[in-house]
Coordinates of C-alpha atoms in Angstrom, one line a residue:
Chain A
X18 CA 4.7 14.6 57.6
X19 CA 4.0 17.5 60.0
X20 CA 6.5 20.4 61.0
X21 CA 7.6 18.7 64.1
X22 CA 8.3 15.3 62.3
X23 CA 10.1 16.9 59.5
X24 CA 12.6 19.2 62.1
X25 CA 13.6 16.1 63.7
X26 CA 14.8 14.9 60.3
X27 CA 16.6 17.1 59.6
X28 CA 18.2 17.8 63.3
X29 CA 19.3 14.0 63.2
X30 CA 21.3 12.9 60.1
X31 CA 21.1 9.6 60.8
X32 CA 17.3 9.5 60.0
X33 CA 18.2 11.3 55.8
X34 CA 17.5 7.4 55.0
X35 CA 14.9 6.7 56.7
X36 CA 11.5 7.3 54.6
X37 CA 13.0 8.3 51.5
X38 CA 13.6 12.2 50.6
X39 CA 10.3 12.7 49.3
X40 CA 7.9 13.3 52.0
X41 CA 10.7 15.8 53.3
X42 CA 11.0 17.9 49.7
X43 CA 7.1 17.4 49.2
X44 CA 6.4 19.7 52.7
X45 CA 9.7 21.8 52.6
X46 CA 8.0 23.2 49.2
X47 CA 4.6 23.5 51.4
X48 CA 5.6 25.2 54.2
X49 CA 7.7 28.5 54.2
X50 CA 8.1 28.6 58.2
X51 CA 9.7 25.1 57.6
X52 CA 12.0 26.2 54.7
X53 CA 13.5 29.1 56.4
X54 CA 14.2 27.2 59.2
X55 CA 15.6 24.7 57.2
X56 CA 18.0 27.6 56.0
X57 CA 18.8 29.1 59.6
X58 CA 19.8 25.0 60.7
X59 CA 22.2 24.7 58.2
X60 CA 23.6 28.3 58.8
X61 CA 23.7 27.3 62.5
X62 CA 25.8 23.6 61.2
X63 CA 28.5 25.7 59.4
X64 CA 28.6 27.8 62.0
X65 CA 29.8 25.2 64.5
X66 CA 32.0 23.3 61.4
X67 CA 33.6 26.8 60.9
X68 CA 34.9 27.0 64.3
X69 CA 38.0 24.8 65.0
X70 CA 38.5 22.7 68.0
X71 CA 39.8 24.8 71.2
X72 CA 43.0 24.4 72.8
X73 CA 42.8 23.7 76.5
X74 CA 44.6 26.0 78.3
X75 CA 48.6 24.7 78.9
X76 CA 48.6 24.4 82.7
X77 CA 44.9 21.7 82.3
X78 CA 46.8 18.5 83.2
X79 CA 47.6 20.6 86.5
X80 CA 44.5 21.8 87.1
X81 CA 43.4 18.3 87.2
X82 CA 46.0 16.9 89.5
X83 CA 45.3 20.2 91.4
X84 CA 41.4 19.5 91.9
X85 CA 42.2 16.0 92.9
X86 CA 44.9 16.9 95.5
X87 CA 43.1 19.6 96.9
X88 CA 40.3 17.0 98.2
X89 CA 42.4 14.8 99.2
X90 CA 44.3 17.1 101.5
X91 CA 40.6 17.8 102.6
X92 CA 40.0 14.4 103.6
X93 CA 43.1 14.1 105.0
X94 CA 42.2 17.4 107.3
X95 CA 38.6 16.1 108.1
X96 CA 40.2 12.5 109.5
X97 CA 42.4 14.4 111.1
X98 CA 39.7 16.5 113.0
X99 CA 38.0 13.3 113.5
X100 CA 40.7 11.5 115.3
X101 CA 41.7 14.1 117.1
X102 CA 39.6 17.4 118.2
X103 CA 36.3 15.9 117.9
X104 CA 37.3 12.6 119.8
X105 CA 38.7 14.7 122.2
X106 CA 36.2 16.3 122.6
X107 CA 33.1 13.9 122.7
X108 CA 35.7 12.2 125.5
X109 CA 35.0 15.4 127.6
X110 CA 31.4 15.3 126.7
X111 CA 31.0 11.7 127.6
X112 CA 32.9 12.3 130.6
X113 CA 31.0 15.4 131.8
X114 CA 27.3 12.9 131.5
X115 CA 28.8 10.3 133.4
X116 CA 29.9 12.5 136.2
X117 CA 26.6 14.1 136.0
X118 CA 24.6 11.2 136.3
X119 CA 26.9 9.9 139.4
X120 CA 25.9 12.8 141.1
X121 CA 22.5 13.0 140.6
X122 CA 22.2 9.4 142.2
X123 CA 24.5 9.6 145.1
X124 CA 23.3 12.2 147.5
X125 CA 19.8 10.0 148.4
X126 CA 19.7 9.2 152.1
X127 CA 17.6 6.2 152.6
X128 CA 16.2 6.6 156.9
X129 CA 13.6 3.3 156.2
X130 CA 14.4 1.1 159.3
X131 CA 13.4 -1.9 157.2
X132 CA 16.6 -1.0 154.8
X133 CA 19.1 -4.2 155.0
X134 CA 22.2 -2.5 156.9
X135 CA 24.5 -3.4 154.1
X136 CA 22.9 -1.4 152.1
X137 CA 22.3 1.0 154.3
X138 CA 26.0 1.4 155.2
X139 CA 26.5 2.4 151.7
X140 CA 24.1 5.7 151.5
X141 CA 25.1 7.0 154.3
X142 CA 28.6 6.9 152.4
X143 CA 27.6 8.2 149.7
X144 CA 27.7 12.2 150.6
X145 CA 31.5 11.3 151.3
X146 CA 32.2 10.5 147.9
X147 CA 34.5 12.8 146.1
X148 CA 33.1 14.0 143.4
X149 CA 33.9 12.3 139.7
X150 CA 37.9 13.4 138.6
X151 CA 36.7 15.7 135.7
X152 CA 39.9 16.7 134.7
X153 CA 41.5 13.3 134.3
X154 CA 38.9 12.9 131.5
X155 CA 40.1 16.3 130.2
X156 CA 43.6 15.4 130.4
X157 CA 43.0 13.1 126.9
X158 CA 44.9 14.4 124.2
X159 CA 42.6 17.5 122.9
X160 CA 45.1 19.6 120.3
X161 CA 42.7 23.0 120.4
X162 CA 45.9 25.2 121.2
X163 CA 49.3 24.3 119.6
X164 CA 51.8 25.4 122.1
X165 CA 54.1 28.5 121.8
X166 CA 56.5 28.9 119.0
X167 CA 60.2 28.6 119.7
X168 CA 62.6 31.5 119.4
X169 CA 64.1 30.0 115.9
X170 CA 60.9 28.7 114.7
X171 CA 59.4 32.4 115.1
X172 CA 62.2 33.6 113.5
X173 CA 61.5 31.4 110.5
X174 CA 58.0 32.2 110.1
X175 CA 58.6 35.8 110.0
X176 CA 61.5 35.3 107.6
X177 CA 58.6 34.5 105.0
X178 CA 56.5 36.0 102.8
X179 CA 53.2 36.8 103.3
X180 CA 51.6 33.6 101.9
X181 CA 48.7 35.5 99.8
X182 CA 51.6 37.4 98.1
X183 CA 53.2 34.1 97.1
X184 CA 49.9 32.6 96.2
X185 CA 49.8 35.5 93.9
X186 CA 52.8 35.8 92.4
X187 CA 51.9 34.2 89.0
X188 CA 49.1 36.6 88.4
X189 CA 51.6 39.6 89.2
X190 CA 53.7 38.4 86.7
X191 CA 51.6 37.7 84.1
X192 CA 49.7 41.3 84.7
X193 CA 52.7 42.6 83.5
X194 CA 51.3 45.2 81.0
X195 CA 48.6 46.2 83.3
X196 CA 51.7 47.5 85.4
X197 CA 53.7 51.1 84.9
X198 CA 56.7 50.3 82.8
X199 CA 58.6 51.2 85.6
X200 CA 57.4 48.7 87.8
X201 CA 57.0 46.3 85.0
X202 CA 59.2 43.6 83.3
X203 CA 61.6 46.1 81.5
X204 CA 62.5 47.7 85.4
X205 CA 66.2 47.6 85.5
X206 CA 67.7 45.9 88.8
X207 CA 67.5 47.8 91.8
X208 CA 65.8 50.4 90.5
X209 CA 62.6 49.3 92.6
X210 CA 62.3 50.8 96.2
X211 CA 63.9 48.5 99.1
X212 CA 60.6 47.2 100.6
X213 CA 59.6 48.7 103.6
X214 CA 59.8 47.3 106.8
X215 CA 57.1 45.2 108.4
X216 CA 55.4 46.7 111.7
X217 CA 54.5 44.0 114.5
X218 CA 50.7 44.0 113.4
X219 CA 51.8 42.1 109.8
X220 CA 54.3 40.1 112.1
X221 CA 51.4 39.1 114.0
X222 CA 49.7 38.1 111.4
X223 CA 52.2 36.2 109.5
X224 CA 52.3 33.9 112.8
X225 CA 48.6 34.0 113.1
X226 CA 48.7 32.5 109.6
X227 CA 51.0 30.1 110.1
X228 CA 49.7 28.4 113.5
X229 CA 46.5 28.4 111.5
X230 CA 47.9 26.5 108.9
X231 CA 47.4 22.6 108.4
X232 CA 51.0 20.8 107.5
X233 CA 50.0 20.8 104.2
X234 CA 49.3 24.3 103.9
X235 CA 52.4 24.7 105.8
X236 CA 54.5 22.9 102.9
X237 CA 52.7 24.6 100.2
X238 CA 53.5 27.6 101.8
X239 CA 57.4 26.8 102.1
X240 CA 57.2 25.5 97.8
X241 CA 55.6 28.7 97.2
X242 CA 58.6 30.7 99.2
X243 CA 61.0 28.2 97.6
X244 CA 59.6 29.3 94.4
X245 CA 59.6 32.7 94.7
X246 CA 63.4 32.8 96.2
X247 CA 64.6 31.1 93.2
X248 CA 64.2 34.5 90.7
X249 CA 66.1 36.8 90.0
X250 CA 66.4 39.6 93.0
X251 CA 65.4 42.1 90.5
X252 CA 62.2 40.3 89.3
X253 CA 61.6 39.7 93.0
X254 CA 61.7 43.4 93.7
X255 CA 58.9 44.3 90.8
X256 CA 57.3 41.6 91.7
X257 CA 57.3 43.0 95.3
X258 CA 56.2 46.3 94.4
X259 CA 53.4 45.5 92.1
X260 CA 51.8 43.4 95.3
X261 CA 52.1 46.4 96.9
X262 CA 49.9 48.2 94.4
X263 CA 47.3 45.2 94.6
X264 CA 47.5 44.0 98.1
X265 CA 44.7 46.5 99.2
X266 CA 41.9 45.2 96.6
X267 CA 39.0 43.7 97.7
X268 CA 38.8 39.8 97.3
X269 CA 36.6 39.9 94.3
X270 CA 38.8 42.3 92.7
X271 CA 42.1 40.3 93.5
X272 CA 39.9 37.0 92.0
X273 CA 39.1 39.6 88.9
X274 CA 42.6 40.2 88.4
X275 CA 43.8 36.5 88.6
X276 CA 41.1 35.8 86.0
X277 CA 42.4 38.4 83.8
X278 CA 46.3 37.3 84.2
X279 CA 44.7 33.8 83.1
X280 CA 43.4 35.4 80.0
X281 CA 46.4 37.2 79.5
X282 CA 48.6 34.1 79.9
X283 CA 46.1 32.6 76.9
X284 CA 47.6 34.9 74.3
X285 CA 50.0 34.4 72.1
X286 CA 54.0 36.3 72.4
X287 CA 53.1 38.6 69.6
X288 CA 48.9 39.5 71.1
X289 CA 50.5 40.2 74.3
X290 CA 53.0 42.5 72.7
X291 CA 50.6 44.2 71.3
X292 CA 48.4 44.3 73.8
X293 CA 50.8 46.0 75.8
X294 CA 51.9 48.5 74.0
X295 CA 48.4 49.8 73.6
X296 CA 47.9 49.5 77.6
X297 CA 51.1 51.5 77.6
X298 CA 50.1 54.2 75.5
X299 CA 46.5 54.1 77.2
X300 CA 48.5 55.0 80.3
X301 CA 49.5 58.4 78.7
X302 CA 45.8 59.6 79.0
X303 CA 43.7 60.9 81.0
X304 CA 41.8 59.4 83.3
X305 CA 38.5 59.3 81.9
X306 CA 39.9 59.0 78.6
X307 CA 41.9 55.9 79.9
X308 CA 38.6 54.4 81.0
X309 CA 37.0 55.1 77.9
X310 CA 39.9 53.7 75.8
X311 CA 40.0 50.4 78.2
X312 CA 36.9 49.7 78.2
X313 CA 36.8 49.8 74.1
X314 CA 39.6 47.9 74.0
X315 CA 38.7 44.4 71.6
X316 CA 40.3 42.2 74.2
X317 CA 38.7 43.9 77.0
X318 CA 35.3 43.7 75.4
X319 CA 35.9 40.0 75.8
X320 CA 36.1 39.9 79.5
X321 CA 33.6 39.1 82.1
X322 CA 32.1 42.9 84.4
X323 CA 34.3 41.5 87.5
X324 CA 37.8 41.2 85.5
X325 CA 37.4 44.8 83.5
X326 CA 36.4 46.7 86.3
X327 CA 39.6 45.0 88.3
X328 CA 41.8 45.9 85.4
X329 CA 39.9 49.5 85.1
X330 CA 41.4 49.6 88.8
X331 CA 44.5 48.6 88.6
X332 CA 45.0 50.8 85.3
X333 CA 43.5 54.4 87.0
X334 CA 45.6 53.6 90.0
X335 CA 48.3 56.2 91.0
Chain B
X146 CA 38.6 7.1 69.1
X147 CA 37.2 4.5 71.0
X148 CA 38.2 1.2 68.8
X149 CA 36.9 -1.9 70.1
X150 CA 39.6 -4.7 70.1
X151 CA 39.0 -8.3 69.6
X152 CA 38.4 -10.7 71.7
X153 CA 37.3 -10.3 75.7
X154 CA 39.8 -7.2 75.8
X155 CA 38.6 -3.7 76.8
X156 CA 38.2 -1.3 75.1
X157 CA 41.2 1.2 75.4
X158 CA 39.4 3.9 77.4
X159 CA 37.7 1.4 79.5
X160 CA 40.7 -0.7 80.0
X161 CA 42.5 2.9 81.1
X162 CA 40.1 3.9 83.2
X163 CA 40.0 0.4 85.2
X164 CA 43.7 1.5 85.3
X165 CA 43.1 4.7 87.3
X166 CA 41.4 3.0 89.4
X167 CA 43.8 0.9 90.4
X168 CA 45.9 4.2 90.8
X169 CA 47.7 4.0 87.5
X170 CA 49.2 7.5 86.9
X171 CA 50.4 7.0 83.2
X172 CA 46.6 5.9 82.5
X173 CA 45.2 9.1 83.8
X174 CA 47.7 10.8 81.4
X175 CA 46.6 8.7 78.7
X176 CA 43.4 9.4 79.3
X177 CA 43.3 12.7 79.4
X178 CA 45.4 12.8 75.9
X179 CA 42.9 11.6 75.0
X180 CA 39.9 13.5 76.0
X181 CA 41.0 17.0 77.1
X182 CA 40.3 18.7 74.1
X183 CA 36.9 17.0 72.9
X184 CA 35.5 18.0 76.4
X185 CA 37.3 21.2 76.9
X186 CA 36.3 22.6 73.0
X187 CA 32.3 21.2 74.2
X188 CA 32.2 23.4 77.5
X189 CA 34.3 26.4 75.8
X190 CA 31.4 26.7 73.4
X191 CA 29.2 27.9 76.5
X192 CA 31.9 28.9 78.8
X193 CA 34.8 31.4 78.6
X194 CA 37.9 29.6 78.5
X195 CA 38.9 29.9 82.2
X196 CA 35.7 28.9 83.7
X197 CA 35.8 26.0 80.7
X198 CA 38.6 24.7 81.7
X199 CA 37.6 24.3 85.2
X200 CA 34.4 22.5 84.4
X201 CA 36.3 20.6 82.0
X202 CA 38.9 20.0 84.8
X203 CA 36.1 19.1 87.1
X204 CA 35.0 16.4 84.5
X205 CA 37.7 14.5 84.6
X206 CA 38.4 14.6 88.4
X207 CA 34.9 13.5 88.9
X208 CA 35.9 10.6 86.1
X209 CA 38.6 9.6 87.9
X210 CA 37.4 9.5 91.5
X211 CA 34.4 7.9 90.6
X212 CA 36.8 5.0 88.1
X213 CA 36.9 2.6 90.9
X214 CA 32.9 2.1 90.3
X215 CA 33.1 2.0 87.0
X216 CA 31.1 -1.1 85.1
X217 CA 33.6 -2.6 82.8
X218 CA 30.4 -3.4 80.2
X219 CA 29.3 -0.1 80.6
X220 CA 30.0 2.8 77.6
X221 CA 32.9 4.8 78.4
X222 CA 31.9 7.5 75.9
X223 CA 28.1 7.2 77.9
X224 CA 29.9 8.0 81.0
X225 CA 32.3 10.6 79.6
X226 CA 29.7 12.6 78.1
X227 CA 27.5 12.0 80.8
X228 CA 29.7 13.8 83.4
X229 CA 30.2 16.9 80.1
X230 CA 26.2 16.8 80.1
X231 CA 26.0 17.6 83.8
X232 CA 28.6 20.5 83.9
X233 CA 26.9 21.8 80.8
X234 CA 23.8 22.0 82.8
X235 CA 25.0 23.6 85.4
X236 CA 23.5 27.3 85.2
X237 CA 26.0 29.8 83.6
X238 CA 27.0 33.1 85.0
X239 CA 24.2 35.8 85.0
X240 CA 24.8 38.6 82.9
X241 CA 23.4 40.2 79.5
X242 CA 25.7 40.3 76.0
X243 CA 25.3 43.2 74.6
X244 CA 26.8 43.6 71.2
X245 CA 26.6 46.8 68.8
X246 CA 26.0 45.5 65.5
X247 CA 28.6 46.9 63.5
X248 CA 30.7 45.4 65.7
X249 CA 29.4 41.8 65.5
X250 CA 30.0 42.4 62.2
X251 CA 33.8 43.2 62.1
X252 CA 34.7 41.2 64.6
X253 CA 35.3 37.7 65.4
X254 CA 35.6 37.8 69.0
X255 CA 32.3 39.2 69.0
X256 CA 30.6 36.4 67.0
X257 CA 32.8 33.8 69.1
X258 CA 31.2 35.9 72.5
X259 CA 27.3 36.0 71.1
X260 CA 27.5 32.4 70.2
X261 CA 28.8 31.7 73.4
X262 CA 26.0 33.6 75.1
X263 CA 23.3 31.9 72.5
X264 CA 24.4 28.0 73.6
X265 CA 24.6 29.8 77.5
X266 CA 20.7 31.1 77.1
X267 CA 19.6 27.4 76.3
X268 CA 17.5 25.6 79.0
X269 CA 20.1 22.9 80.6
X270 CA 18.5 19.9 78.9
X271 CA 18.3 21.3 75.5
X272 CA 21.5 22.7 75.8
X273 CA 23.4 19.5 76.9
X274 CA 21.8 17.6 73.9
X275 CA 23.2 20.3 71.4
X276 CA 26.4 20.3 72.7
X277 CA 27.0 16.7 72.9
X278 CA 25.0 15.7 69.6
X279 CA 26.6 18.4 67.2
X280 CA 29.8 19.4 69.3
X281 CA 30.9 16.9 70.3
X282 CA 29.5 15.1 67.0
X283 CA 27.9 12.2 69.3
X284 CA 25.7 9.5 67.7
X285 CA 21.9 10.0 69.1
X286 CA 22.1 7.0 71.0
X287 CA 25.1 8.0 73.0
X288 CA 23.8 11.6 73.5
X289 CA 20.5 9.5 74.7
X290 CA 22.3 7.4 77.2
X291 CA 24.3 10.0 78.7
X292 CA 21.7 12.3 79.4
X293 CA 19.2 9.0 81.0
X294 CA 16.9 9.8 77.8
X295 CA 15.2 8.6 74.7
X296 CA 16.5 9.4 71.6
X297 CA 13.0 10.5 70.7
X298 CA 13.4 12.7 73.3
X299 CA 17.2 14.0 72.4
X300 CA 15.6 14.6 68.6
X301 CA 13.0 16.8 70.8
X302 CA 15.6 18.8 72.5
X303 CA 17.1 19.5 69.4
X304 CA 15.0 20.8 67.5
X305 CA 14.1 23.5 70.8
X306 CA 17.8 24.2 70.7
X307 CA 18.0 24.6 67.1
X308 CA 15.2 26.7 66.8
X309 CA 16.5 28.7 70.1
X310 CA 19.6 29.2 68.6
X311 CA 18.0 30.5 65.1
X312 CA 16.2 32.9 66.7
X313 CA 18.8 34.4 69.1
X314 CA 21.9 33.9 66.2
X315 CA 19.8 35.9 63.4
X316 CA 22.2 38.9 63.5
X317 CA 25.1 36.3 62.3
X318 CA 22.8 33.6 60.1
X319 CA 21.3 36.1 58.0
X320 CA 23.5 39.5 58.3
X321 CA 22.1 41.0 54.5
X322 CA 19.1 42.0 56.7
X323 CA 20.4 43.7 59.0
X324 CA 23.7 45.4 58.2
X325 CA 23.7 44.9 54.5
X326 CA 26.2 42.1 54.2
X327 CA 26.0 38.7 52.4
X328 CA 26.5 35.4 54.1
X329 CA 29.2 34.5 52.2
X330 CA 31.2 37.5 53.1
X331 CA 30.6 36.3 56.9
X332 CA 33.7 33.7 57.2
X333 CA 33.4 33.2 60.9
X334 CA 37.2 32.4 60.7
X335 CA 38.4 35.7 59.4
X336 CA 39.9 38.0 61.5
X337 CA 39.8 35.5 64.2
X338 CA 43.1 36.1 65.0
X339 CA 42.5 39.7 65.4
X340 CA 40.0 39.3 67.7
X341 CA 43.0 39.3 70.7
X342 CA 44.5 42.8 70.8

């Protein structure tokens, strides 16, 4: 038995009856390199025995469902686009050859004498032809520009939220400690500033975002409103306020911070607790000192570069 | 898990996934009972939990779109692990563990990260047949079918991954030599509830 042939014993243990015990013992005792690997693969076994099976995360049947709907919306969107727009518009394309051939055959003048007059009676008609009726080929359903928005319907929109704040809302929530206390879940009510007042370029963009929308995204957008109406006004007012500490991140460090409120929301009552009580009392420092202490932190050490540096942020902010 | 039943009657997984196909809801629930925390524990020894439980996520949507072509005489389990084998391949985020070794040595979620990083380092093939054979505690033959192998060849990959994982794990297999501990005092369990703040 040769090095190879004996590792592949004793990585499957379905082959320990196989050939007796012997041969593997006999070259174990011969070879040293063998023997200490030997050692490290059973160290590697307990290893993997000594560490339980993991939990999935609560919210996995949802991811699931989520992953499956999400494709399905997108093949509802692409048949949409296919029966629509892109029919529409190969009509006009189709139409726009045709009326281009037609006029490339008509204008030819035929003077032969020898031409039967029949014929001949229809070329000299031909300049007289009006020229193909592009614009009844155009006038084919093509849905490229939804129409204006009516006075209530306007009013509506703008009566939401901005829809990446309510897609966001979880993670503000669950960032809690992350947060100053006084923004965070022990605020009292109405303590929060009123929010300010939106100027016409966010209005403009809230109905940019909704003619944009597909009707799905339109309903998710009025569950997520739905949603976030239904807490408390006090919660809605942190909740408000802490967007406004976030809504200026880039979109890697908004993804950072949603990964980290994921890790957060994997901890038990008492880790989080703790957790931020320590953030609280790293708050207290300096800011170098903060850094140094976050970054230190056991938990943090745990993260991935995009999710510390997002916390880091959110932490030395003002 | 699997139990075959007598007679001409699939087994339950295959019978359940026939279901899904035929857009059976409380199937797909049973199903993923089931399975969600074999496949999920598999891909969270490579992953961090979030982006494990999106591959694991992504396993069982791709099962469950693709149940409609599903061969009834075909091995559920082949399939199953099959689709785990191919998000375990998939390459892992870039990036270089660094761990202080005192630290390694006090703390668990530090041992839980370089391990992580260890089965992460592993070429994709090697890596899919360790996870599958002594994770997910797969006979051979399965592993072999659900990575389109031999199982001469899943012995092969192995024994790479085994000795890969020796090499790169030495800090935590044989601690005496470096910081002075013995193995017995290493109880990769302890303090693993310390390792969240």
């Amino acid at each position: 038995m040769n090095c190879q042939e004996l590792r592949e014993r004793i990585v499957d243990p379905s082959s320990a009856t196989q050939g007796g015990h012997a041969p593997v013992v006999e070259h174990l005792q011969a070879c040293g390199a063998c023997r200490s690997l030997a050692r490290d693969f059973a160290a590697i076994e307990r290893l993997l025995r000594a560490a339980p099976d993991s939990e999935p995360p609560s919210d996995f049947d949802q991811r699931v469902r989520a992953r499956m709907a999400r494709e399905t919306a997108t093949d509802r969107l692409l048949a949409r686009l296919v029966s629509r727009r892109v029919l529409g518009a190969a009509a006009v394309v189709l139409g726009l050859v045709l009326a281009g051939l037609l006029i490339r055959k008509s204008p030819a003048p035929a003077p032969a004498p020898s031409v039967p007059v029949a014929l001949r009676t229809a070329t000299a008609l031909a300049p007289d032809l009006r020229p193909p009726d592009i614009l009844a080929v155009r006038s084919t359903p093509i849905a490229l520009e939804k129409g204006p928005l009516g006075d209530e319907e306007r009013l509506r929109i703008l009566a939401l939220k901005n829809v990446e704040f309510l897609s966001y809302v979880e993670t503000l929530s669950r960032l809690a400690p992350l947060f100053p206390a006084e923004i965070g879940p022990a605020a009292p009510g109405g303590r929060a500033a009123a929010p300010a007042l939106e100027g016409e370029e966010a209005q403009a963009d809230r109905l940019a975002d909704w003619r944009a929308a597909s009707p799905d995204e339109r309903a998710r957008w009025m569950t997520l409103e739905s949603a976030f109406a239904a807490r408390p006004f006090a919660e809605r007012q942190v909740l408000e306020e802490r967007w406004r500490r976030v809504r200026g991140f880039t979109p890697d460090e908004k993804a950072g911070l949603k990964r980290l409120a994921a890790r957060l929301s994997e901890m038990n009552e008492k880790s989080l607790a703790r957790f931020e009580s320590e953030v609280r009392a790293m708050t207290r420092l300096g800011a170098s000192d903060r850094r140094l202490r976050w970054r230190s932190h056991p938990f943090v050490r745990t993260l991935t570069g995009q999710e510390i540096a997002s916390g880091e942020k959110l932490l030395l902010a003002p | 898990m699997a139990r075959p039943l007598t007679g001409t009657a699939p087994r339950p997984d295959t019978g359940d996934l026939l279901l899904v196909a035929a857009g059976d809801a409380a199937a797909e629930r049973r199903l993923l009972d089931r399975w969600r925390r074999p496949v999920y524990t598999v891909l969270e020894r490579m992953l961090d939990p979030t982006p494990a439980a999106d591959a694991a996520a992504a396993v069982f949507e791709a099962l469950f779109r693709s149940a409609a072509r599903f061969d009834p005489m075909a091995s559920f389990p082949a399939r199953l692990w099959g689709l785990v084998a191919k998000e375990a391949s998939r390459p892992p985020a870039a990036g270089v563990l660094t761990i202080p070794a005192a630290r390694l040595k006090e703390s668990a979620a530090a041992q839980v990260a370089i391990q992580r990083a260890a089965v992460a380092a592993l070429p994709p093939g090697d890596r899919a047949a360790f996870l599958l054979a002594r994770v997910a505690k797969q006979p051979l033959s399965v592993v072999a079918e659900a990575l389109g192998t031999s199982e001469g060849e899943v012995r092969r990959r192995l024994v790479r991954a085994f000795e890969s994982l020796a090499a790169s794990l030495q800090p935590l297999l044989n601690p005496q030599e470096e910081h002075g501990a013995s193995p017995e005092s290493e109880d990769p369990d302890a303090g693993r509830d310390e390792a969240e703040p």
